[in-house]
Coordinates of C-alpha atoms in Angstrom, one line a residue:
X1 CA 0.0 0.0 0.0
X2 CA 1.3 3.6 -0.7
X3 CA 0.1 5.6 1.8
X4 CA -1.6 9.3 0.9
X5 CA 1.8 11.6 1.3
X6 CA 3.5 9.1 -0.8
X7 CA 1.0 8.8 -3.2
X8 CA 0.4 12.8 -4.0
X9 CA 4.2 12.9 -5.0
X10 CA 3.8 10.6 -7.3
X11 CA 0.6 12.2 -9.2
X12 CA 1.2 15.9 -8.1
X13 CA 3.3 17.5 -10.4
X14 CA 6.2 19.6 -8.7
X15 CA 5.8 23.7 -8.7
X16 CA 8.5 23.8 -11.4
X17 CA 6.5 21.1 -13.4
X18 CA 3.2 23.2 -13.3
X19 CA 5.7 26.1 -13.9
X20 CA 7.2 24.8 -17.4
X21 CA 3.7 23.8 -18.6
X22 CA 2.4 27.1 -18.4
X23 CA 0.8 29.0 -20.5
X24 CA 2.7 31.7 -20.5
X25 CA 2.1 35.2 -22.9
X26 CA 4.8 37.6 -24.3
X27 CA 5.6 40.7 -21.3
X28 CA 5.1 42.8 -23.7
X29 CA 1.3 41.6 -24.1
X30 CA 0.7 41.5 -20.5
X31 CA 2.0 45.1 -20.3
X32 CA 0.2 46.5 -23.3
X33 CA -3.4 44.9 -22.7
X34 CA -3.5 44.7 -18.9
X35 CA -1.6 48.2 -17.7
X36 CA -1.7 49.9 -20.5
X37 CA 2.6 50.2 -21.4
X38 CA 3.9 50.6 -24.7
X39 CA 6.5 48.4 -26.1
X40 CA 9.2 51.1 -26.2
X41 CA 8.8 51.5 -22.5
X42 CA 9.9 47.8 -22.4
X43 CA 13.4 46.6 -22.1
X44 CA 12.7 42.8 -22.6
X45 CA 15.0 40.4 -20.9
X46 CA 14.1 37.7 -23.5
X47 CA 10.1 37.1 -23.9
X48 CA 8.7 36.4 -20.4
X49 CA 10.9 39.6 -18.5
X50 CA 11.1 43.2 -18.7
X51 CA 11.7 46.2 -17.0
X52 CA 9.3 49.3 -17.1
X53 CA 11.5 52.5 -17.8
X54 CA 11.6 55.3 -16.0
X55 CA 10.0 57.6 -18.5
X56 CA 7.1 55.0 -18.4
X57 CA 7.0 55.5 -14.9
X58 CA 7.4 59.4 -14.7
X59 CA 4.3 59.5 -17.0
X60 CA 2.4 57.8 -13.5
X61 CA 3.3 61.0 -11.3
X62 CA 0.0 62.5 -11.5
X63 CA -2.4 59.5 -11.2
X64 CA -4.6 58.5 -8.3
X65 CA -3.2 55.8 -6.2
X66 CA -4.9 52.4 -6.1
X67 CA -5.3 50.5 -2.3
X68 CA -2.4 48.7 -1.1
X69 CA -3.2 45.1 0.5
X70 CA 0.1 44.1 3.1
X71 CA 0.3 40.0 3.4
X72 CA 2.3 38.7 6.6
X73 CA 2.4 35.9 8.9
X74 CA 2.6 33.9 11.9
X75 CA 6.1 33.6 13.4
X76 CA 7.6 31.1 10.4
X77 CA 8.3 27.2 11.1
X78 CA 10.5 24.8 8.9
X79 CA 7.1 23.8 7.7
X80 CA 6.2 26.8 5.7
X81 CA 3.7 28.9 6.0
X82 CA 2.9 30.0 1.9
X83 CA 3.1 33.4 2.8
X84 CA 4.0 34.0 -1.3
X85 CA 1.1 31.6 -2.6
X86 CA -1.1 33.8 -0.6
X87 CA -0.3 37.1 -2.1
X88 CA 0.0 35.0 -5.7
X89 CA -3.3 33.9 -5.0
X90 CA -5.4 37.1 -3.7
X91 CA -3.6 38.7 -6.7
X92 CA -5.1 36.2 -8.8
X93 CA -8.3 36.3 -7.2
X94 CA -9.1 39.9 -7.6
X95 CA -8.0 39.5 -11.0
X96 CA -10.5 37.0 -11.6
X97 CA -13.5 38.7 -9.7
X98 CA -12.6 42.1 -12.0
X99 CA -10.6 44.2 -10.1
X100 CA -7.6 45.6 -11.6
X101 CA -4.8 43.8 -9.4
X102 CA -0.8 44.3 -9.1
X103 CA 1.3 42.0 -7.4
X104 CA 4.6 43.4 -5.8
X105 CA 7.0 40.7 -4.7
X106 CA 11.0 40.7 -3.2
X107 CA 13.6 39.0 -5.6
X108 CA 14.9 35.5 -4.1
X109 CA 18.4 35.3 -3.2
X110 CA 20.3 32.4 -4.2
X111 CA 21.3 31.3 -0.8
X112 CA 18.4 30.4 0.2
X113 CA 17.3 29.2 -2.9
X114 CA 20.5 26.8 -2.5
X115 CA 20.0 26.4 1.5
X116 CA 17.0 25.4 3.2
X117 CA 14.2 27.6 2.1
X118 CA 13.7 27.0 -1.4
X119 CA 12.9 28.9 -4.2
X120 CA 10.6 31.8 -3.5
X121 CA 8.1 32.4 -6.8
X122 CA 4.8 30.8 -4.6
X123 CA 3.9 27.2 -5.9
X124 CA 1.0 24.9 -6.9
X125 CA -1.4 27.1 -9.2
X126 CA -0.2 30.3 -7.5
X127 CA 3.0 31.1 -9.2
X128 CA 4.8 33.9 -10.9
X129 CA 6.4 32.9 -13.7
X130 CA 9.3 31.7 -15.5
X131 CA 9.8 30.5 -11.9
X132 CA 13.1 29.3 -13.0
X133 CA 14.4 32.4 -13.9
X134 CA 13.0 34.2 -11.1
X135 CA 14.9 32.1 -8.6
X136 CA 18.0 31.8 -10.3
X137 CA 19.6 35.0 -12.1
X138 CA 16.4 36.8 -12.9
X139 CA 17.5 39.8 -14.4
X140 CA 20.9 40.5 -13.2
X141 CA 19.9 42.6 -10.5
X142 CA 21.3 40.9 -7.7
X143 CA 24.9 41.0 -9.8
X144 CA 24.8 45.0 -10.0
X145 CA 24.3 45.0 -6.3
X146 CA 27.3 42.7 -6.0
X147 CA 29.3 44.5 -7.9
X148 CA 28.3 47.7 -6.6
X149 CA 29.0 46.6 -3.4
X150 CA 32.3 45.1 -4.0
X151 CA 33.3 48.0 -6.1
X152 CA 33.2 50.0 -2.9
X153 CA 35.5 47.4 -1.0
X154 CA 37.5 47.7 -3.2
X155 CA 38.4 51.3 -3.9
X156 CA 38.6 51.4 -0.1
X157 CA 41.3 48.9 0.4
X158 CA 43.3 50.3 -2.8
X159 CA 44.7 53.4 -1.1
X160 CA 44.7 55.2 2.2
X161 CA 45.1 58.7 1.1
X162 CA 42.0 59.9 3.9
X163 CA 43.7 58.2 6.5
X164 CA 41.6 55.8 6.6
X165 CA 42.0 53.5 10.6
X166 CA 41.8 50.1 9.1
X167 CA 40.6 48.8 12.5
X168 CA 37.5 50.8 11.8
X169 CA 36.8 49.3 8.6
X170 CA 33.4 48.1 8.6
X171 CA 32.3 48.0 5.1
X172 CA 32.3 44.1 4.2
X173 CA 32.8 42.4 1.0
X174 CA 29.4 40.4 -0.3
X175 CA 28.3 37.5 -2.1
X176 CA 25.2 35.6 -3.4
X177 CA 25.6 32.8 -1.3
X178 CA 25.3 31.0 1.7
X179 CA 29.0 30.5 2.1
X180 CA 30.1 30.7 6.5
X181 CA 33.8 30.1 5.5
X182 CA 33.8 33.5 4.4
X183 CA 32.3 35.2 7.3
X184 CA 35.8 36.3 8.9
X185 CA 38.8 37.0 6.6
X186 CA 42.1 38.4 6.9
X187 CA 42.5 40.8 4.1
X188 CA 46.0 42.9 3.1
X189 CA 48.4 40.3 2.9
X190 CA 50.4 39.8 -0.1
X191 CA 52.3 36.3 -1.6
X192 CA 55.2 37.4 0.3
X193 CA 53.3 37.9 3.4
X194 CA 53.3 41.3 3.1
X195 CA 51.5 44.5 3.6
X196 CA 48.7 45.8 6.4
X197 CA 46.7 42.8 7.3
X198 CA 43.1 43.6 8.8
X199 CA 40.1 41.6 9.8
X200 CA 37.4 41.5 7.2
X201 CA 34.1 39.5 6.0
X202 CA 31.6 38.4 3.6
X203 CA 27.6 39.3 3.8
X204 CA 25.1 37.6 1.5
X205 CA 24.0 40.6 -1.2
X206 CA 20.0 40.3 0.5
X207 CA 22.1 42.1 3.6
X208 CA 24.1 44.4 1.7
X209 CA 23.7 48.0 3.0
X210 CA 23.3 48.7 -1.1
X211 CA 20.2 46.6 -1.5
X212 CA 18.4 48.5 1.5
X213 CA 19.2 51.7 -0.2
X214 CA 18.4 49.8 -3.7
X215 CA 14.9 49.4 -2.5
X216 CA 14.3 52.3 -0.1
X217 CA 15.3 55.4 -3.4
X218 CA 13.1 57.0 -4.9
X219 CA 14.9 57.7 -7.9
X220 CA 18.6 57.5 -9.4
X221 CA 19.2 61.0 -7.9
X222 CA 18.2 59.8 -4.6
X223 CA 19.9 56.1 -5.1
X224 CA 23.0 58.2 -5.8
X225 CA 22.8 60.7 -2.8
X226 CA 22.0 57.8 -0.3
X227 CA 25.3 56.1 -2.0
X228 CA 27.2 58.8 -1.0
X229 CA 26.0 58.8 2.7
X230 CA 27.5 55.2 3.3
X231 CA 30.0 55.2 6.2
X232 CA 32.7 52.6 5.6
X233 CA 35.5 53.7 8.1
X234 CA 36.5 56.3 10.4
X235 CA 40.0 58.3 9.9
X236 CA 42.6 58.4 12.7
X237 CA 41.0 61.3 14.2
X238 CA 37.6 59.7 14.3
X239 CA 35.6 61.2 12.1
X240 CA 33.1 59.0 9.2
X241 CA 34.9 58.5 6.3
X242 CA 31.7 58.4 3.3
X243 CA 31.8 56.5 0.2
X244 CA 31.4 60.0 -1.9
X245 CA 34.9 60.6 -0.2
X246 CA 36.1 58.1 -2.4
X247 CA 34.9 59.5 -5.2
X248 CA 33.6 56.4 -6.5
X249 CA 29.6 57.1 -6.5
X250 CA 29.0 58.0 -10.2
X251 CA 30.9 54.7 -10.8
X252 CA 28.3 52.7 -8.5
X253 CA 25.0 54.8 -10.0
X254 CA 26.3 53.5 -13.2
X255 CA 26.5 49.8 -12.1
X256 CA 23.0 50.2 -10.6
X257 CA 21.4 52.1 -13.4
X258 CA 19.3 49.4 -15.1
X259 CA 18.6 47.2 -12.4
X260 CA 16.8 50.3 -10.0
X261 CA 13.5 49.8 -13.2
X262 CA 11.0 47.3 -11.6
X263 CA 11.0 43.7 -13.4
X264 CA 7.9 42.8 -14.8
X265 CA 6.9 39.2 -14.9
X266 CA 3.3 37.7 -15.2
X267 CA 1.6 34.7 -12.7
X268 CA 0.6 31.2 -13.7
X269 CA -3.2 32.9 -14.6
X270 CA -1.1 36.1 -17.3
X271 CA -1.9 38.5 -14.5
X272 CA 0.9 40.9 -13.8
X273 CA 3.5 40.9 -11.4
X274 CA 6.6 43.5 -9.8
X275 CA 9.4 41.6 -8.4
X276 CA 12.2 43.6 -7.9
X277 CA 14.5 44.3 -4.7
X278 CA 15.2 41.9 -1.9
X279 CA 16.4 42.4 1.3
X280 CA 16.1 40.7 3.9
X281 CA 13.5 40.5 6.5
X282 CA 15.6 39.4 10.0
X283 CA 18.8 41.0 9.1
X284 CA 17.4 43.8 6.5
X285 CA 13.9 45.5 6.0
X286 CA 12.3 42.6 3.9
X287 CA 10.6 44.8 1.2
X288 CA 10.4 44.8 -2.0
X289 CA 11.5 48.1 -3.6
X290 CA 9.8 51.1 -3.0
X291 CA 9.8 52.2 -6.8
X292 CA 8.1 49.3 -7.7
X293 CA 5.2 49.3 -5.3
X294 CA 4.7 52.9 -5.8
X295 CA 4.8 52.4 -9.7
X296 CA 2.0 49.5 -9.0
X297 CA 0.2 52.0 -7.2
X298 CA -0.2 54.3 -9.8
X299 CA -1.4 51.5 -12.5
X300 CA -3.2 49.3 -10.3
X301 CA -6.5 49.5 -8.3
X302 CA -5.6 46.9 -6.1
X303 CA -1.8 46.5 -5.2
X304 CA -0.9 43.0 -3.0
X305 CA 2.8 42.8 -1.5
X306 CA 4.5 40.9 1.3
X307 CA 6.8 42.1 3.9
X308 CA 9.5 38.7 5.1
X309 CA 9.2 36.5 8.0
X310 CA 6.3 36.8 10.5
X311 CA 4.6 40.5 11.1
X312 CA 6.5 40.8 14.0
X313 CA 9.7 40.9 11.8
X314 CA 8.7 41.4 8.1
X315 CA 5.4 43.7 9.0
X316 CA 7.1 45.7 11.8
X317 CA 9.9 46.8 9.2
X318 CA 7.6 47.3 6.5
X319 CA 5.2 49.7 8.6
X320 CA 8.3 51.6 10.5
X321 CA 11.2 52.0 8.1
X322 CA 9.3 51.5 4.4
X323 CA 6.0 53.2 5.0
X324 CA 7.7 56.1 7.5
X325 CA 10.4 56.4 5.2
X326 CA 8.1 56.6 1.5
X327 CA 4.7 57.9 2.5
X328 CA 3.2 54.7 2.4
X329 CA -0.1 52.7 4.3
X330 CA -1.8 49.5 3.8
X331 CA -5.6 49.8 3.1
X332 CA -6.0 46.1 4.6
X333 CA -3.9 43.6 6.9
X334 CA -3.7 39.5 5.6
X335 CA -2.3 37.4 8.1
X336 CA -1.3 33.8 6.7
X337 CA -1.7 31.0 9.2
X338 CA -1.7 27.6 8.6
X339 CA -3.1 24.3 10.4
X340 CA 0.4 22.7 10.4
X341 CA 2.2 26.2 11.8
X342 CA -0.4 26.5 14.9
X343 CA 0.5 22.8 15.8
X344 CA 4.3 23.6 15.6
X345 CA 3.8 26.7 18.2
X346 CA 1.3 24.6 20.1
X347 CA 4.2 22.3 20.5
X348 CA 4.3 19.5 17.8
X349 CA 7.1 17.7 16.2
X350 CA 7.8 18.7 13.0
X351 CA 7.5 15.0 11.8
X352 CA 4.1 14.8 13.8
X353 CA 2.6 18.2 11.6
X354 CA 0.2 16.0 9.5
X355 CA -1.6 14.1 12.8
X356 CA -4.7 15.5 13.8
X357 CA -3.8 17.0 17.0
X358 CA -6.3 19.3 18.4
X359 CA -4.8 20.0 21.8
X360 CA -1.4 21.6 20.1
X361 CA -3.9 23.5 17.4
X362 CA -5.7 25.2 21.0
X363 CA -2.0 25.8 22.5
X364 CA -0.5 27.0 19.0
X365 CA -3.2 30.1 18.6
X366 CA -1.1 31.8 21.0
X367 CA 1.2 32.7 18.8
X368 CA -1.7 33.9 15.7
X369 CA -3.5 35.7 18.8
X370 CA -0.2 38.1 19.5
X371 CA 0.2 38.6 15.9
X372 CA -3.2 39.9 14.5
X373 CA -2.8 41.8 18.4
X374 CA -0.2 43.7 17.4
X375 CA -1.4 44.6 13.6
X376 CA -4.8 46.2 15.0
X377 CA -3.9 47.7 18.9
X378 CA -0.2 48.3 17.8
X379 CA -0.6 49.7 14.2
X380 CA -4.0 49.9 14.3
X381 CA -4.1 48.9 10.7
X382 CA -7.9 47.3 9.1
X383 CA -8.8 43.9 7.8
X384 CA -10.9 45.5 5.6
X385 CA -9.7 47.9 2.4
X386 CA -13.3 49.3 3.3
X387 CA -12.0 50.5 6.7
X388 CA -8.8 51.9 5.2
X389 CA -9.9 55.1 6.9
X390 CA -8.2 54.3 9.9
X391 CA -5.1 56.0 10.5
X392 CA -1.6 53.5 10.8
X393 CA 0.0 54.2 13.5
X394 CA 4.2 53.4 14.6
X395 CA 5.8 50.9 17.3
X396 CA 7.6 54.1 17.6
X397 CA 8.0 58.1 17.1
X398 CA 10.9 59.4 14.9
X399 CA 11.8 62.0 18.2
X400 CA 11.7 59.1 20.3
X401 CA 15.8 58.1 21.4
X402 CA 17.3 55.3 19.7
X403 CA 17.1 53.6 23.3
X404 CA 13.5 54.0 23.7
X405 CA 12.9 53.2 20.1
X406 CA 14.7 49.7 20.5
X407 CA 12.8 49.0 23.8
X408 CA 9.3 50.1 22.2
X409 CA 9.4 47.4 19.9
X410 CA 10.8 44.7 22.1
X411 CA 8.1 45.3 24.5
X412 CA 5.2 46.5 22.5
X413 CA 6.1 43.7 19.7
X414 CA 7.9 41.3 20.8
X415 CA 6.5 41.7 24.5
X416 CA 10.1 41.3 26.2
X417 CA 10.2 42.8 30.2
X418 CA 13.9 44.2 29.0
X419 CA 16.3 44.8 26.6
X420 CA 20.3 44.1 27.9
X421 CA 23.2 45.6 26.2
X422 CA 27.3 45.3 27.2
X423 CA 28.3 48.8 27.6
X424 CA 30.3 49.0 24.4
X425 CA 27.4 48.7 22.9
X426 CA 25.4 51.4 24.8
X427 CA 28.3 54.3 23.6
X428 CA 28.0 53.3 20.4
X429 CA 24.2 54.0 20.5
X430 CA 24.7 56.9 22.3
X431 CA 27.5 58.3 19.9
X432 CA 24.9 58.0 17.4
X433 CA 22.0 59.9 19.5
X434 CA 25.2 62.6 20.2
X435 CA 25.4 62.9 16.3
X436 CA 22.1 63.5 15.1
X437 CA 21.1 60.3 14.2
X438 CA 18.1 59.9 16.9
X439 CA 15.8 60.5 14.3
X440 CA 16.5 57.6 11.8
X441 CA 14.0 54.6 12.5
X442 CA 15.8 51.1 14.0
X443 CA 16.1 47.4 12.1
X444 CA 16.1 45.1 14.7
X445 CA 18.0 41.6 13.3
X446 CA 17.0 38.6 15.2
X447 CA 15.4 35.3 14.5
X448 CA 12.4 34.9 12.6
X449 CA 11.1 31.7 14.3
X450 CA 10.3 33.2 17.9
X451 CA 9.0 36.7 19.6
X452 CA 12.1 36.2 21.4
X453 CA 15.6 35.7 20.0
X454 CA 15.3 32.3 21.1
X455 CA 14.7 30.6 18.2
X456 CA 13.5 27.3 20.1
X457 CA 11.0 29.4 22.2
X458 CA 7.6 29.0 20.2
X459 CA 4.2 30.0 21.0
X460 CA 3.6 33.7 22.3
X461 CA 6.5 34.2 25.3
X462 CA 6.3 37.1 27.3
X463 CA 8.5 38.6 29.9
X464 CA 11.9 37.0 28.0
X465 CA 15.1 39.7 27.8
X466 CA 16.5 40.9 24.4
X467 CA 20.1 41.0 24.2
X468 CA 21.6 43.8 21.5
X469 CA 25.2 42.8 20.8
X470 CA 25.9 44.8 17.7
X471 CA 25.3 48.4 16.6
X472 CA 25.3 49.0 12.7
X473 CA 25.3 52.4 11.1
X474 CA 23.6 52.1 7.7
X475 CA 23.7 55.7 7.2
X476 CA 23.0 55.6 3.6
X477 CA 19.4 53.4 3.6
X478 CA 18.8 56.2 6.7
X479 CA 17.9 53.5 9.7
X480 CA 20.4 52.0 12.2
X481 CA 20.7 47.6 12.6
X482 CA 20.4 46.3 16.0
X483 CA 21.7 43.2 15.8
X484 CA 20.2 40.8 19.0
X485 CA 21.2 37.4 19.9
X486 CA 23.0 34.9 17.5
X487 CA 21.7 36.4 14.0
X488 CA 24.3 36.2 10.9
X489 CA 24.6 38.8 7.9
X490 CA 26.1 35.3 6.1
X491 CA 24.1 32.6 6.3
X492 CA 25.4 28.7 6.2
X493 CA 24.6 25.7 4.1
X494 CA 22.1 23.2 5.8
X495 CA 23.7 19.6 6.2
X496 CA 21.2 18.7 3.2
X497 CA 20.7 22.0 1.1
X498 CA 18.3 22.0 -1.2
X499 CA 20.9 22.2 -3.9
X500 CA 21.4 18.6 -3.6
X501 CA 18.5 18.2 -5.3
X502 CA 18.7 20.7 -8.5
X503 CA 19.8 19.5 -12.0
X504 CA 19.6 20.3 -15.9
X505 CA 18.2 17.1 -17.2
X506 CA 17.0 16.5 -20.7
X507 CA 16.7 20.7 -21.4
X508 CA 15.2 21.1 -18.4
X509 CA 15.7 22.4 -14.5
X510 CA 14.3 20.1 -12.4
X511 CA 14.1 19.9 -8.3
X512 CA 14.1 24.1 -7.8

């Protein structure tokens, strides 16, 4: 006998099966019949991708903006919660039911699309598609950030001419990859053993001070000026050395050029699709770019986007550093939940997820309960686009310190009793406050899977402490990282990454 889980892998076709059968129409189709963009606006990355130019998109300025729908979710488990398929699938559904509908999705980063998460393009019916190229090099975007990035590190370990403290570097190197051999270098050393060796790292690009500024501008002009504001040093005499001192920022804007135009796409059903920008959601603001969902705005009545991880992460960061920072506010709140997640906060084994076990579902709801709490008492944002009348509020106030901002959130969100912090870390907070930078909102980096920064703490816990052990300045995206507990800015490979089971058989990719 094959029992039921068996049997649906045999029959059900894979999301990458479903996703090479579609029926898929020429971008330029989508764009002309459904938002009403001209070819020439187009630059086509073969037949199923473009980007919308900026002239297109100046052209929008003056229109009405359409109702923006936010989808987040319970605290996430390593069963998944389909947090992508929703907002796939509402977009598809409004569609359907006549309403003129945008989706607005984050790029997927190859490490995770490698590690344990997967590719990220939604699955069964709800897809955006070519899936394949979505997951993997998409349009190049991800590169230019690289090499933006990298450009930078580069120009700054060339010459020393500012004086430049190397024990203050703090501007990384970063790849596309889960790679945690790369984590801590020694960099300056030549064959000979030569030169002025200095501790140095790797981040994954999704972390990469350049892709929260990436998605935060406005415009090249303001990508450029936020470029400029980086701090990746400090002289001898202590004062922020800025990327425009190293005169490199034209070079940067013109690596960056292309890839700041949204990417179109299209879902499994030809309805169309912004995926462009992607940060992360525990290290990073987890948003897609701002020009994009702004752009959908303007050409859409109906606009559905995500924000990463649970609300307490993804929807936090959306509300208090996207939304404060662009002028932004959800007209409705979706909160994706499923049977199998409640049971894992109630409690359950992972391997137990598919038993009927009603006494972890009533313990599990906990953590669902402090969710949709903090969405409608905290941010006081509707379920309804019909109640979009109501007026967000912030975990936080921009006069508020950088102190009370951090403990705000840890209590009001994550509803910790206290927030403990070495006293290096305290100056460097307080140096900031001293400098003028109390007014830039936080990015708290901790673990996705728990309120607290116990990942192994499920359910709804209350009264835990939040440990800040790092401070980072990301001066240019304008908001400050907190980094609490045991968080990484480079991931590592699972003992089984999912790139085990990825190949290029018979013409096509199979296992994404």
């Amino acid at each position: 006998m094959v029992n039921d889980q068996k049997l649906s892998k045999l029959i059900m076709p894979s999301d990458i099966e479903i996703a090479q059968k579609a029926n898929m129409r020429k971008i330029a189709d989508v764009a002309r019949e459904r938002l009403g963009i001209h070819e020439d606006d187009l630059e086509n990355y073969g037949r199923y991708k473009a980007k919308v130019s900026f002239s297109h998109l100046n052209k929008l300025k003056n229109d009405k903006d359409g109702k923006l729908i936010l989808v987040t979710a319970i605290s996430p488990t390593p069963a998944g919660e389909g947090k992508t398929t929703t907002t796939v699938g509402l977009g598809d559904a409004l569609n359907c039911i006549g309403k003129k509908t945008m989706i607005c999705l984050r790029e997927p980063s190859l490490g995770p699309v490698f590690g344990i998460k997967g590719g990220a393009a939604g699955g069964g019916l709800a897809q955006i598609v070519p899936m394949e190229d979505i997951n993997l090099h998409f349009t190049g975007d991800f590169a230019a950030i690289a090499a933006a990035h990298n450009l930078l590190a580069a120009v700054l370990d060339h010459g020393n001419e500012l004086g430049v403290d190397i024990k203050t570097i703090q501007w990384k190197r970063t790849v596309d990859m889960n790679d945690r051999a790369l984590r801590k270098i020694t960099l300056g050393i030549n064959e000979k053993k030569e030169g002025f060796p200095h501790e140095g790292g790797f981040e994954i690009v999704a972390a990469s001070e350049i892709m929260a500024i990436f998605c935060l501008s406005t415009s090249i002009e303001d990508l450029k000026k936020r470029i400029g504001q980086i701090v990746v040093a400090y002289n001898n005499k202590k004062q922020p050395i800025l990327a425009k001192d190293l005169k490199v920022v034209g070079a940067m804007t013109a690596l960056l050029k292309d890839a700041l135009a949204p990417n179109l796409v299209q879902t499994l059903e030809n309805n169309p699709a912004f995926v462009h920008g992607g940060p992360f959601a525990n290290i990073a603001h987890g948003c897609n770019s701002v020009i994009s969902t702004k752009a959908a705005l303007k050409i859409a009545d109906y606009v559905v986007t995500e924000a990463g991880f649970g609300a307490d992460l993804g929807a936090e960061k959306f509300i208090d550093i996207k939304c404060r920072k662009s002028n932004l506010q959800p007209s409705a709140t979706v909160l994706v939940a499923t049977i199998r997640a409640i049971k894992y906060h109630g409690g359950a084994e992972l391997s137990n997820l598919t038993k009927e076990d009603i006494l972890a579902v009533d313990k599990g709801l906990v953590n669902l309960e402090r969710h949709v709490e903090n969405m409608t008492k905290v941010f006081n944002l509707p379920e309804l686009c019909e109640n979009s009348n109501q007026k967000m509020q912030y975990a936080y106030e921009d006069k508020d310190t950088l102190i009370e901002k951090i403990n705000k959130v840890a209590k009001k969100i994550y509803r910790a009793s206290e927030v403990t912090m070495d006293d290096k870390v305290k100056e460097q907070i307080q140096n900031l406050q001293n400098a003028g930078y109390g007014h830039m909102p936080i990015c708290i980096a901790k673990t996705q899977s728990s309120f607290s920064t116990d990942p192994k703490l499920r359910g709804a816990p209350s009264n835990h402490s939040i440990a800040v052990r790092e401070i980072r300045f990301s001066a240019g995206a304008e908001f400050i990282v907190i980094i609490c507990g045991n968080i990484m800015t480079m991931p590592g490979l699972s003992k089984k990454p999912s790139a085990e089971n990825i190949d290029y058989v018979g013409g096509k990719i199979v296992g994404l």
